[in-house]
Amino acid sequence: MKSSTETLSPTRVKLTIEVPFEEFKSHLDKAYRSIGSQITVPGFRKGKVPAPVIDQRVGRAAVLDEALNSALPGWYNEALQEQTLQPLGQPEIDLAKFDDGSDIEVTAEVDIRPSVELPDLKGIELEVEDAEVTDADVDEQLEALRERFATYTEVERPAADGDSVTIDLSAAQKDGTLIEEAQASGLPYQVGKATMIEGLDEALIGLEKGASATFSTQLVGGELAGEEVDVTVTLTEVKEQHLPEVDEEFVQMASEFDTVEELRADLVERLTRGKRMEQAAEARDLVLEKILDQIEVPLPDSLVETEVTARRDQIKQQLQFAGLTFEGYLEDQGQTEEEFEAELERGVRDSIAAQFVLDQVVEDNEFDIDDQELSQHIMRRAQESGQDPNQFVQHIMEHNHVPEMIGEVMRGKALASLVEGATVKDKSGNELDLARLRADGSLADENEAETEAEQRSN
């Protein structure tokens, strides 16, 4: 077998495969054995029917078709490897020449990843947000910690902001018809959190225990999602929140530290690490934007169309699970369907172009991956999806998603190398060395950073 390629466009090639009939005979023999085991011919055991008898019974053409269908996938994959092609999607295969006893010629048109000419990365400059942690940031974290250790006492007064209350809810349509699935009793709720229904906090503040209030709002789930309804809330219990003082006793109870100063210092460090990670994420987005602004990446239309359809269907499915309609979603976003489609296609095109850029970086730098890196990435993906790690691993093995996982790790390395090759400054003008940034937001010293960079590139 031999193969050759013809470039039809930057993203599409025509692959020609030529196979001598002698090489095809092994597939013919296999087809005869397969068909012979399926038919019953008097005087012959199953699987032992001679080829001339099979030709007489089912026809030589049927045998040739089965042999060809069996051989084509192997020929196609062998030709891809021979021509070092990475297909994007399924090929359009045509049997250019196929006569019994003569050499065979097959053509396959397929979309491929284009070659991308990358700009000079040394000239790319990025500006990201500062990683400054303010006293207000620390106070917000302390307040959240205090709320975790809050205590509550029942009070005989109207509900106020911050109270923990128990309520009954009943929703009805504007004509007074009760909505069966929107009736609930004994619901716990903290006033002021705005986590349940729009308008609920306003109705509760100042409401006496045992009293009811009715307000208008829109349902966010169910068959009536987006419809204006009347909701009646009845207050059955009010508990006042008591926050502990931020002193040494509280610090020792709520943390591993002894003093308020130690706890605040730890919060500053934690917040700083988080802001560094935000800077790195911002830099990753910006460096791809800068590169894509400087180059034109050809995209296969079929791939774009397939991805747009997949993302559109995913959005509609998520809305359906949430009890929302696509029309209501467009209204909330202030978009027409045409604007939604245009934005979706832009996002898909940018995403595919960015992937092609990263794949080109991987190819140019010959990045490698070890088992530990792959295992860590798979575990991280399992955590992000909320699935049991063992079940997640079993799923990707059964559905052959390992190459996809490997690709994600390699693109991650490529993206990190792009950011490290660019000049990144914060808004205060400080140049950032993101090569020293670890996964937890801490900074490695220079020697550690060099060692970790070598490990990433090997």
PDB file of C-alpha atoms in Angstrom, residues 38 63 73 85 88 93 114 122-123 151 157 216 221-222 264 304 310 313 337 370 396-397:
ATOM      1  CA  GLN A  38     -23.062 -17.699   8.141  1.00  0.00           C
ATOM      2  CA  VAL A  63     -17.702 -10.939  -0.959  1.00  0.00           C
ATOM      3  CA  PRO A  73     -10.529   1.580   8.101  1.00  0.00           C
ATOM      4  CA  LEU A  85      -2.007  13.795   9.354  1.00  0.00           C
ATOM      5  CA  LEU A  88     -10.643  16.676  12.355  1.00  0.00           C
ATOM      6  CA  ILE A  93     -14.286   8.381   1.217  1.00  0.00           C
ATOM      7  CA  PRO A 114      -3.786  23.864   9.828  1.00  0.00           C
ATOM      8  CA  LYS A 122       8.995  38.231  23.008  1.00  0.00           C
ATOM      9  CA  GLY A 123       7.213  41.343  21.827  1.00  0.00           C
ATOM     10  CA  THR A 151     -25.244  31.374  67.385  1.00  0.00           C
ATOM     11  CA  ARG A 157     -39.989  40.776  67.390  1.00  0.00           C
ATOM     12  CA  SER A 216     -45.309  39.817  43.080  1.00  0.00           C
ATOM     13  CA  GLY A 221     -38.078  27.228  37.512  1.00  0.00           C
ATOM     14  CA  GLY A 222     -40.773  24.782  36.482  1.00  0.00           C
ATOM     15  CA  ARG A 264      -5.079  38.040  59.684  1.00  0.00           C
ATOM     16  CA  VAL A 304     -17.133  25.255  13.458  1.00  0.00           C
ATOM     17  CA  ALA A 310     -23.056  21.078  20.191  1.00  0.00           C
ATOM     18  CA  ASP A 313     -27.735  22.075  22.319  1.00  0.00           C
ATOM     19  CA  GLU A 337     -31.780  34.861  18.523  1.00  0.00           C
ATOM     20  CA  ASP A 370       4.496  11.592  32.269  1.00  0.00           C
ATOM     21  CA  ILE A 396     -12.715   7.925  30.298  1.00  0.00           C
ATOM     22  CA  MET A 397     -11.135   4.495  29.817  1.00  0.00           C
TER      23      MET A 397
END
